[in-house]
């Protein structure tokens, strides 16, 4: 029986060679080779295979648990290119181990190159995400102006100039006090150090452990070492590089946001065009709803943070806390961070107030506790009434995951992304499971 199976396999191989020979003859006019034709089975071999109820079909289960090879297919006629370059050659055997191994290795290399490219473009992708998020946040304002019969280009220019004006106002509020206080600190640093050294508690501590003498010796030793100045110079260069990179990133985000706002309708149409026509209406409706929720969430979060910063500025002005404007801006920016932003802002203000006067710090803590309750139950529901309500557990998980992946940026984007995924879950996954 094994000999019969081997003979059947050899007939299959000869049939394949006969097919290739037929293709060559059709293309190049080669003569027929009778020696390679498959040999028919003898009568006793057919009877041996027929004893179990007939000859099994080609490709079906054979004796001893084997599988018979497929029957030879008729020769495939050559396909002409239609441009006068001759007929197409013999197609590649896609079942060849070499072909499978080559294609598999090529796929692994392409995937590895793609991962490396994503890692190299991490900063660029982050800037694109921030720009697109700002575009979705500002697009409702642009659409509102368009509905008032303004051209989209003019509407985009008005909104963009408004954004630039807001950032300019923040810089005008924050930068002068910081520069002034920094200059004051630099001029009074020597006097503040002398006052600190004259403190009775510091003198007692120095008398016991000779701290001042050890600090002076360490400073002298570090100053004599050339690595100190190299480290200081490198730190200055590093700080300058960070500042330059930050300015470049801000300008890039602003430019990309402007371009995205101006071309958002055409970008959406180009994206929708690659969706099959049968599914396009549903995809468009879901995508538009996701973008609406993201934009509404961003506007609502900015409004809530602005209200928090304004009320905090009034409170700090009444208490005569230093750097009230700067701290109010910090409270506003930290208020954009979900869950922990308001608490971080309150902590910063309380620490500054504590160094001014502990009683003021207590008042600040009481104020932020009361305001947080008003914000959660009065301000937030009114501002966020047009956005989707994301469950608390999903909010916590999304914020933690986003913060782990992309830091503060990930925490900012986590809630709108979770809102979009929640919409897909409610409108796509759940209805599909109900019908199956």
Short mmCIF file of C-alpha atoms in Angstrom, two decimals:
data_model
loop_
_atom_site.label_atom_id
_atom_site.label_comp_id
_atom_site.label_asym_id
_atom_site.label_seq_id
_atom_site.Cartn_x
_atom_site.Cartn_y
_atom_site.Cartn_z
CA UNK A 1 0.00 0.00 0.00
CA UNK A 2 2.87 2.39 0.74
CA UNK A 3 4.23 1.71 -2.75
CA UNK A 4 0.86 2.60 -4.24
CA UNK A 5 0.75 5.89 -2.34
CA UNK A 6 4.28 6.73 -3.45
CA UNK A 7 3.36 5.97 -7.07
CA UNK A 8 0.31 8.19 -6.80
CA UNK A 9 2.46 11.02 -5.43
CA UNK A 10 4.97 10.61 -8.27
CA UNK A 11 2.11 10.80 -10.77
CA UNK A 12 1.02 14.08 -9.17
CA UNK A 13 4.53 15.52 -9.45
CA UNK A 14 4.75 14.45 -13.11
CA UNK A 15 1.40 16.11 -13.75
CA UNK A 16 2.73 19.35 -12.30
CA UNK A 17 5.80 19.18 -14.52
CA UNK A 18 3.53 18.44 -17.47
CA UNK A 19 1.56 21.61 -16.70
CA UNK A 20 4.75 23.70 -16.67
CA UNK A 21 5.83 22.09 -19.93
CA UNK A 22 2.49 22.97 -21.50
CA UNK A 23 2.91 26.59 -20.45
CA UNK A 24 6.39 26.66 -22.00
CA UNK A 25 5.12 25.14 -25.22
CA UNK A 26 2.33 27.70 -25.43
CA UNK A 27 4.76 30.58 -24.87
CA UNK A 28 7.92 29.51 -26.69
CA UNK A 29 6.73 26.75 -29.07
CA UNK A 30 8.71 23.96 -27.43
CA UNK A 31 8.06 20.36 -28.53
CA UNK A 32 6.07 17.93 -26.42
CA UNK A 33 8.02 15.72 -24.08
CA UNK A 34 6.29 12.35 -23.86
CA UNK A 35 8.70 10.97 -21.29
CA UNK A 36 7.30 13.10 -18.43
CA UNK A 37 3.67 12.14 -18.78
CA UNK A 38 2.17 10.49 -15.67
CA UNK A 39 1.98 6.73 -15.80
CA UNK A 40 -1.52 5.32 -15.33
CA UNK A 41 -2.22 2.96 -12.46
CA UNK A 42 -2.13 -0.74 -13.27
CA UNK A 43 -5.28 -2.85 -12.96
CA UNK A 44 -4.09 -4.61 -9.79
CA UNK A 45 -3.26 -1.24 -8.16
CA UNK A 46 -6.70 0.12 -8.98
CA UNK A 47 -8.26 -3.04 -7.59
CA UNK A 48 -6.22 -2.74 -4.40
CA UNK A 49 -7.39 0.83 -3.90
CA UNK A 50 -10.94 -0.09 -4.95
CA UNK A 51 -11.21 -2.82 -2.33
CA UNK A 52 -12.25 -0.33 0.36
CA UNK A 53 -15.23 0.88 -1.65
CA UNK A 54 -13.83 2.70 -4.63
CA UNK A 55 -10.89 4.92 -5.41
CA UNK A 56 -10.89 7.85 -3.02
CA UNK A 57 -11.24 11.21 -4.68
CA UNK A 58 -8.16 13.30 -5.23
CA UNK A 59 -7.39 15.48 -2.22
CA UNK A 60 -9.52 13.24 0.08
CA UNK A 61 -8.45 10.89 2.87
CA UNK A 62 -6.38 7.97 1.63
CA UNK A 63 -5.23 4.68 3.14
CA UNK A 64 -3.31 4.60 6.41
CA UNK A 65 -4.59 8.07 7.37
CA UNK A 66 -2.82 9.79 4.46
CA UNK A 67 -4.19 12.42 2.12
CA UNK A 68 -4.15 11.83 -1.60
CA UNK A 69 -2.73 14.63 -3.72
CA UNK A 70 -5.01 16.82 -5.74
CA UNK A 71 -5.75 15.81 -9.31
CA UNK A 72 -3.76 17.66 -11.92
CA UNK A 73 -5.51 20.77 -13.16
CA UNK A 74 -5.67 21.67 -16.85
CA UNK A 75 -2.87 23.92 -18.05
CA UNK A 76 -3.44 27.63 -17.49
CA UNK A 77 -3.09 29.53 -20.77
CA UNK A 78 -0.64 32.43 -20.71
CA UNK A 79 -2.05 35.91 -20.14
CA UNK A 80 -0.92 38.58 -22.57
CA UNK A 81 -0.16 42.01 -21.17
CA UNK A 82 -1.96 43.78 -24.01
CA UNK A 83 0.88 46.30 -24.52
CA UNK A 84 3.16 44.33 -26.81
CA UNK A 85 5.58 43.11 -24.14
CA UNK A 86 4.83 39.43 -24.50
CA UNK A 87 2.86 36.97 -22.39
CA UNK A 88 3.11 36.76 -18.61
CA UNK A 89 5.33 34.07 -17.19
CA UNK A 90 4.54 31.17 -14.89
CA UNK A 91 2.98 32.44 -11.63
CA UNK A 92 4.90 32.06 -8.40
CA UNK A 93 4.01 29.04 -6.32
CA UNK A 94 2.63 30.67 -3.18
CA UNK A 95 2.68 27.35 -1.32
CA UNK A 96 6.45 27.07 -1.62
CA UNK A 97 8.26 27.02 1.76
CA UNK A 98 10.77 29.55 0.43
CA UNK A 99 7.98 31.91 -0.61
CA UNK A 100 6.20 31.61 2.75
CA UNK A 101 9.41 32.11 4.70
CA UNK A 102 10.46 35.10 2.61
CA UNK A 103 7.07 36.81 2.91
CA UNK A 104 6.93 36.09 6.65
CA UNK A 105 10.42 37.49 7.24
CA UNK A 106 9.58 40.54 5.13
CA UNK A 107 6.44 41.12 7.22
CA UNK A 108 8.46 40.96 10.45
CA UNK A 109 10.97 43.47 9.09
CA UNK A 110 8.21 45.85 8.00
CA UNK A 111 6.53 45.62 11.42
CA UNK A 112 9.86 46.27 13.19
CA UNK A 113 10.59 49.27 10.94
CA UNK A 114 7.09 50.60 11.63
CA UNK A 115 7.58 50.34 15.41
CA UNK A 116 10.96 52.08 15.17
CA UNK A 117 9.44 54.86 13.06
CA UNK A 118 6.66 55.36 15.61
CA UNK A 119 9.24 55.64 18.39
CA UNK A 120 11.31 58.15 16.42
CA UNK A 121 8.20 60.20 15.60
CA UNK A 122 6.94 60.24 19.17
CA UNK A 123 7.28 64.03 19.52
CA UNK A 124 5.72 64.68 16.12
CA UNK A 125 2.76 62.41 16.85
CA UNK A 126 2.26 64.14 20.20
CA UNK A 127 2.17 67.56 18.53
CA UNK A 128 -0.31 66.26 15.96
CA UNK A 129 -2.57 64.87 18.71
CA UNK A 130 -2.49 68.13 20.63
CA UNK A 131 -3.21 70.12 17.47
CA UNK A 132 -6.11 67.88 16.48
CA UNK A 133 -7.54 68.03 19.99
CA UNK A 134 -7.38 71.83 19.95
CA UNK A 135 -8.96 71.80 16.49
CA UNK A 136 -11.91 69.77 17.76
CA UNK A 137 -12.18 72.11 20.75
CA UNK A 138 -12.22 75.27 18.60
CA UNK A 139 -14.28 73.89 15.73
CA UNK A 140 -17.66 74.44 17.50
CA UNK A 141 -16.80 78.14 17.78
CA UNK A 142 -15.92 78.26 14.08
CA UNK A 143 -19.12 76.42 13.15
CA UNK A 144 -21.12 78.89 15.24
CA UNK A 145 -19.63 81.82 13.32
CA UNK A 146 -20.25 80.02 10.01
CA UNK A 147 -23.91 79.62 10.93
CA UNK A 148 -23.99 83.41 11.30
CA UNK A 149 -23.23 83.67 7.58
CA UNK A 150 -19.47 84.21 7.88
CA UNK A 151 -17.04 82.56 5.51
CA UNK A 152 -15.10 79.72 7.13
CA UNK A 153 -11.75 81.40 6.47
CA UNK A 154 -12.87 84.58 8.24
CA UNK A 155 -14.37 82.55 11.11
CA UNK A 156 -11.13 80.61 11.54
CA UNK A 157 -9.13 83.87 11.57
CA UNK A 158 -11.37 85.39 14.25
CA UNK A 159 -11.20 82.32 16.49
CA UNK A 160 -7.45 81.92 16.03
CA UNK A 161 -6.78 85.59 16.82
CA UNK A 162 -8.91 85.16 19.94
CA UNK A 163 -6.78 82.19 21.05
CA UNK A 164 -3.56 84.14 20.44
CA UNK A 165 -4.99 87.07 22.40
CA UNK A 166 -5.82 84.81 25.34
CA UNK A 167 -2.30 83.36 25.44
CA UNK A 168 -0.86 86.87 25.14
CA UNK A 169 -3.00 88.04 28.06
CA UNK A 170 -1.84 85.08 30.16
CA UNK A 171 1.78 85.90 29.34
CA UNK A 172 1.23 89.57 30.20
CA UNK A 173 -0.28 88.55 33.56
CA UNK A 174 2.32 85.91 34.47
CA UNK A 175 5.67 87.01 33.04
CA UNK A 176 6.11 90.52 34.57
CA UNK A 177 5.48 89.46 38.20
CA UNK A 178 7.74 86.44 37.83
CA UNK A 179 10.55 88.55 36.35
CA UNK A 180 10.11 91.23 39.00
CA UNK A 181 10.11 88.79 41.90
CA UNK A 182 13.05 86.90 40.42
CA UNK A 183 15.07 90.11 40.19
CA UNK A 184 14.13 90.99 43.76
CA UNK A 185 15.18 87.56 44.94
CA UNK A 186 18.54 87.81 43.18
CA UNK A 187 19.26 91.24 44.68
CA UNK A 188 18.26 90.26 48.21
CA UNK A 189 19.72 86.76 48.20
CA UNK A 190 22.82 87.75 50.18
CA UNK A 191 20.81 89.58 52.85
CA UNK A 192 18.34 86.70 53.13
CA UNK A 193 21.23 84.27 53.58
CA UNK A 194 22.79 86.41 56.31
CA UNK A 195 19.45 86.65 58.10
CA UNK A 196 19.08 82.89 57.87
CA UNK A 197 22.55 82.32 59.33
CA UNK A 198 21.81 84.68 62.22
CA UNK A 199 18.80 82.64 63.22
CA UNK A 200 19.27 81.19 66.72
CA UNK A 201 18.08 77.73 65.69
CA UNK A 202 20.54 77.62 62.77
CA UNK A 203 23.39 78.78 65.03
CA UNK A 204 22.65 76.09 67.61
CA UNK A 205 22.53 73.45 64.87
CA UNK A 206 25.84 74.69 63.45
CA UNK A 207 27.45 74.69 66.90
CA UNK A 208 26.57 71.02 67.34
CA UNK A 209 27.30 69.64 63.86
CA UNK A 210 29.45 72.34 62.18
CA UNK A 211 27.09 72.43 59.21
CA UNK A 212 28.22 75.83 57.87
CA UNK A 213 31.87 74.82 57.90
CA UNK A 214 31.12 71.57 56.08
CA UNK A 215 29.03 73.39 53.48
CA UNK A 216 31.84 75.90 52.87
CA UNK A 217 34.40 73.10 52.50
CA UNK A 218 32.16 71.25 50.08
CA UNK A 219 31.60 74.40 48.00
CA UNK A 220 35.35 75.09 47.89
CA UNK A 221 36.05 71.50 46.86
CA UNK A 222 33.42 71.59 44.13
CA UNK A 223 34.65 74.95 42.86
CA UNK A 224 38.21 73.60 42.52
CA UNK A 225 36.91 70.67 40.45
CA UNK A 226 36.52 71.44 36.77
CA UNK A 227 33.48 69.18 36.49
CA UNK A 228 31.41 71.67 38.48
CA UNK A 229 31.66 74.41 35.87
CA UNK A 230 31.12 71.91 33.09
CA UNK A 231 27.99 70.69 34.84
CA UNK A 232 26.74 74.25 35.38
CA UNK A 233 27.44 75.16 31.75
CA UNK A 234 25.71 71.97 30.58
CA UNK A 235 22.75 72.69 32.82
CA UNK A 236 22.42 76.20 31.41
CA UNK A 237 22.58 74.83 27.87
CA UNK A 238 20.06 72.14 28.75
CA UNK A 239 17.68 74.70 30.21
CA UNK A 240 18.05 76.88 27.11
CA UNK A 241 17.40 73.87 24.90
CA UNK A 242 14.26 72.99 26.85
CA UNK A 243 12.98 76.57 26.56
CA UNK A 244 13.71 76.69 22.82
CA UNK A 245 12.04 73.31 22.28
CA UNK A 246 9.00 74.43 24.23
CA UNK A 247 8.66 77.64 22.20
CA UNK A 248 9.05 75.70 18.95
CA UNK A 249 6.45 73.14 20.06
CA UNK A 250 3.94 75.86 20.97
CA UNK A 251 4.39 77.61 17.62
CA UNK A 252 4.10 74.30 15.77
CA UNK A 253 0.87 73.43 17.59
CA UNK A 254 -0.59 76.84 16.80
CA UNK A 255 0.29 76.58 13.10
CA UNK A 256 -1.03 73.01 12.82
CA UNK A 257 -4.22 74.00 14.63
CA UNK A 258 -4.74 76.86 12.18
CA UNK A 259 -4.28 74.56 9.18
CA UNK A 260 -6.52 71.86 10.66
CA UNK A 261 -9.27 74.38 11.39
CA UNK A 262 -9.13 75.80 7.87
CA UNK A 263 -9.13 72.40 6.13
CA UNK A 264 -11.21 70.31 8.54
CA UNK A 265 -14.22 69.83 6.17
CA UNK A 266 -12.02 68.62 3.31
CA UNK A 267 -10.02 66.38 5.66
CA UNK A 268 -13.22 64.78 6.93
CA UNK A 269 -14.52 64.25 3.39
CA UNK A 270 -11.25 62.62 2.36
CA UNK A 271 -11.41 60.31 5.39
CA UNK A 272 -15.05 59.41 4.78
CA UNK A 273 -14.33 58.65 1.10
CA UNK A 274 -12.28 55.55 1.99
CA UNK A 275 -15.23 54.04 3.87
CA UNK A 276 -17.47 51.65 1.85
CA UNK A 277 -20.55 53.42 0.52
CA UNK A 278 -22.92 51.01 2.25
CA UNK A 279 -21.50 51.88 5.68
CA UNK A 280 -20.62 55.51 5.05
CA UNK A 281 -23.76 57.16 6.51
CA UNK A 282 -23.43 55.32 9.83
CA UNK A 283 -19.68 55.94 10.04
CA UNK A 284 -20.21 59.65 9.33
CA UNK A 285 -22.89 59.96 12.00
CA UNK A 286 -20.76 58.19 14.63
CA UNK A 287 -17.62 60.16 13.75
CA UNK A 288 -19.44 63.49 13.85
CA UNK A 289 -20.95 62.65 17.24
CA UNK A 290 -17.54 61.65 18.63
CA UNK A 291 -15.95 64.88 17.39
CA UNK A 292 -18.86 66.89 18.82
CA UNK A 293 -18.44 65.27 22.22
CA UNK A 294 -14.68 65.81 22.22
CA UNK A 295 -15.06 69.48 21.30
CA UNK A 296 -17.85 70.06 23.82
CA UNK A 297 -15.86 68.36 26.54
CA UNK A 298 -12.79 70.49 25.83
CA UNK A 299 -14.77 73.74 25.84
CA UNK A 300 -16.59 72.73 29.02
CA UNK A 301 -13.36 71.79 30.79
CA UNK A 302 -11.75 75.11 29.83
CA UNK A 303 -14.81 77.01 31.06
CA UNK A 304 -14.78 75.19 34.41
CA UNK A 305 -11.03 75.80 34.83
CA UNK A 306 -11.48 79.50 33.97
CA UNK A 307 -14.23 79.90 36.56
CA UNK A 308 -12.04 78.18 39.14
CA UNK A 309 -9.08 80.46 38.36
CA UNK A 310 -11.19 83.65 38.48
CA UNK A 311 -12.79 82.78 41.83
CA UNK A 312 -9.39 81.77 43.25
CA UNK A 313 -7.91 85.11 42.12
CA UNK A 314 -10.68 87.01 43.92
CA UNK A 315 -10.11 84.98 47.08
CA UNK A 316 -6.32 85.49 47.04
CA UNK A 317 -6.71 89.20 46.33
CA UNK A 318 -8.99 89.58 49.37
CA UNK A 319 -6.49 87.70 51.54
CA UNK A 320 -3.60 89.74 50.07
CA UNK A 321 -1.62 86.65 49.12
CA UNK A 322 1.46 87.39 47.02
CA UNK A 323 1.57 86.29 43.36
CA UNK A 324 -2.24 86.15 43.24
CA UNK A 325 -2.38 86.48 39.43
CA UNK A 326 0.35 83.92 38.84
CA UNK A 327 -1.24 81.46 41.25
CA UNK A 328 -4.64 81.97 39.61
CA UNK A 329 -3.17 81.08 36.21
CA UNK A 330 -1.55 77.99 37.75
CA UNK A 331 -4.89 76.98 39.29
CA UNK A 332 -6.57 77.39 35.90
CA UNK A 333 -4.05 75.23 34.03
CA UNK A 334 -4.04 72.55 36.73
CA UNK A 335 -7.85 72.58 36.68
CA UNK A 336 -7.72 71.18 33.14
CA UNK A 337 -6.34 67.90 34.50
CA UNK A 338 -9.19 65.51 35.36
CA UNK A 339 -9.76 64.38 38.95
CA UNK A 340 -6.56 65.66 40.58
CA UNK A 341 -6.13 69.06 38.90
CA UNK A 342 -8.27 71.07 41.32
CA UNK A 343 -6.62 69.42 44.33
CA UNK A 344 -3.14 70.18 42.97
CA UNK A 345 -4.07 73.83 42.44
CA UNK A 346 -5.45 74.10 45.96
CA UNK A 347 -2.27 72.54 47.37
CA UNK A 348 -0.02 75.02 45.56
CA UNK A 349 -2.02 78.01 46.80
CA UNK A 350 -2.16 76.64 50.36
CA UNK A 351 1.62 76.12 50.48
CA UNK A 352 2.32 79.68 49.30
CA UNK A 353 -0.21 81.06 51.79
CA UNK A 354 1.32 79.02 54.62
CA UNK A 355 4.74 80.67 54.15
CA UNK A 356 2.98 84.02 54.23
CA UNK A 357 0.79 83.28 57.26
CA UNK A 358 -0.55 79.93 58.55
CA UNK A 359 -3.97 81.44 59.20
CA UNK A 360 -4.29 82.34 55.52
CA UNK A 361 -3.43 78.77 54.55
CA UNK A 362 -6.31 77.48 56.71
CA UNK A 363 -8.72 79.90 55.03
CA UNK A 364 -7.48 78.80 51.59
CA UNK A 365 -8.08 75.14 52.42
CA UNK A 366 -11.62 75.86 53.67
CA UNK A 367 -12.35 77.93 50.55
CA UNK A 368 -11.24 75.22 48.11
CA UNK A 369 -13.19 72.52 49.96
CA UNK A 370 -16.39 74.58 49.74
CA UNK A 371 -15.75 75.61 46.14
CA UNK A 372 -15.08 72.03 45.07
CA UNK A 373 -18.50 71.00 46.32
CA UNK A 374 -20.17 73.89 44.47
CA UNK A 375 -18.26 73.01 41.30
CA UNK A 376 -19.18 69.34 41.43
CA UNK A 377 -22.90 69.90 42.04
CA UNK A 378 -23.65 73.31 40.46
CA UNK A 379 -21.01 74.48 37.97
CA UNK A 380 -19.93 71.21 36.33
CA UNK A 381 -23.44 69.85 35.53
CA UNK A 382 -24.50 73.13 33.90
CA UNK A 383 -21.34 73.50 31.83
CA UNK A 384 -21.12 69.82 30.84
CA UNK A 385 -24.83 69.32 30.12
CA UNK A 386 -24.17 68.86 26.37
CA UNK A 387 -21.43 66.29 26.81
CA UNK A 388 -21.72 62.58 27.51
CA UNK A 389 -21.56 61.53 31.14
CA UNK A 390 -18.67 59.09 31.53
CA UNK A 391 -19.01 56.72 34.51
CA UNK A 392 -16.72 57.40 37.43
CA UNK A 393 -14.87 54.09 37.20
CA UNK A 394 -14.21 54.63 33.48
CA UNK A 395 -12.98 58.16 34.21
CA UNK A 396 -10.49 56.93 36.83
CA UNK A 397 -9.18 54.10 34.67
CA UNK A 398 -8.93 56.31 31.57
CA UNK A 399 -7.11 59.09 33.42
CA UNK A 400 -4.64 56.65 34.99
CA UNK A 401 -3.97 54.92 31.67
CA UNK A 402 -3.60 58.21 29.79
CA UNK A 403 -1.30 59.66 32.43
CA UNK A 404 0.88 56.54 32.36
CA UNK A 405 1.18 56.57 28.57
CA UNK A 406 1.53 60.29 27.77
CA UNK A 407 1.83 62.07 31.12
CA UNK A 408 -0.34 65.15 31.67
CA UNK A 409 -1.23 65.23 27.97
CA UNK A 410 -2.56 61.70 28.22
CA UNK A 411 -4.61 62.62 31.28
CA UNK A 412 -6.12 65.54 29.35
CA UNK A 413 -7.03 63.39 26.33
CA UNK A 414 -8.17 60.36 28.31
CA UNK A 415 -11.72 61.49 29.11
CA UNK A 416 -12.78 62.50 25.55
CA UNK A 417 -11.22 59.31 24.15
CA UNK A 418 -13.14 57.30 26.75
CA UNK A 419 -16.33 59.15 25.75
CA UNK A 420 -15.79 58.21 22.09
CA UNK A 421 -15.11 54.57 22.93
CA UNK A 422 -18.18 54.52 25.15
CA UNK A 423 -20.28 55.77 22.22
CA UNK A 424 -18.93 53.00 19.98
CA UNK A 425 -19.71 50.49 22.69
CA UNK A 426 -23.29 51.68 23.05
CA UNK A 427 -24.08 52.18 19.36
CA UNK A 428 -22.04 49.47 17.63
CA UNK A 429 -21.00 46.62 19.89
CA UNK A 430 -24.11 46.23 22.04
CA UNK A 431 -26.64 46.31 19.13
CA UNK A 432 -24.53 43.82 17.18
CA UNK A 433 -24.44 41.41 20.12
CA UNK A 434 -28.21 41.66 20.47
CA UNK A 435 -28.72 40.44 16.91
CA UNK A 436 -26.41 37.42 17.23
#
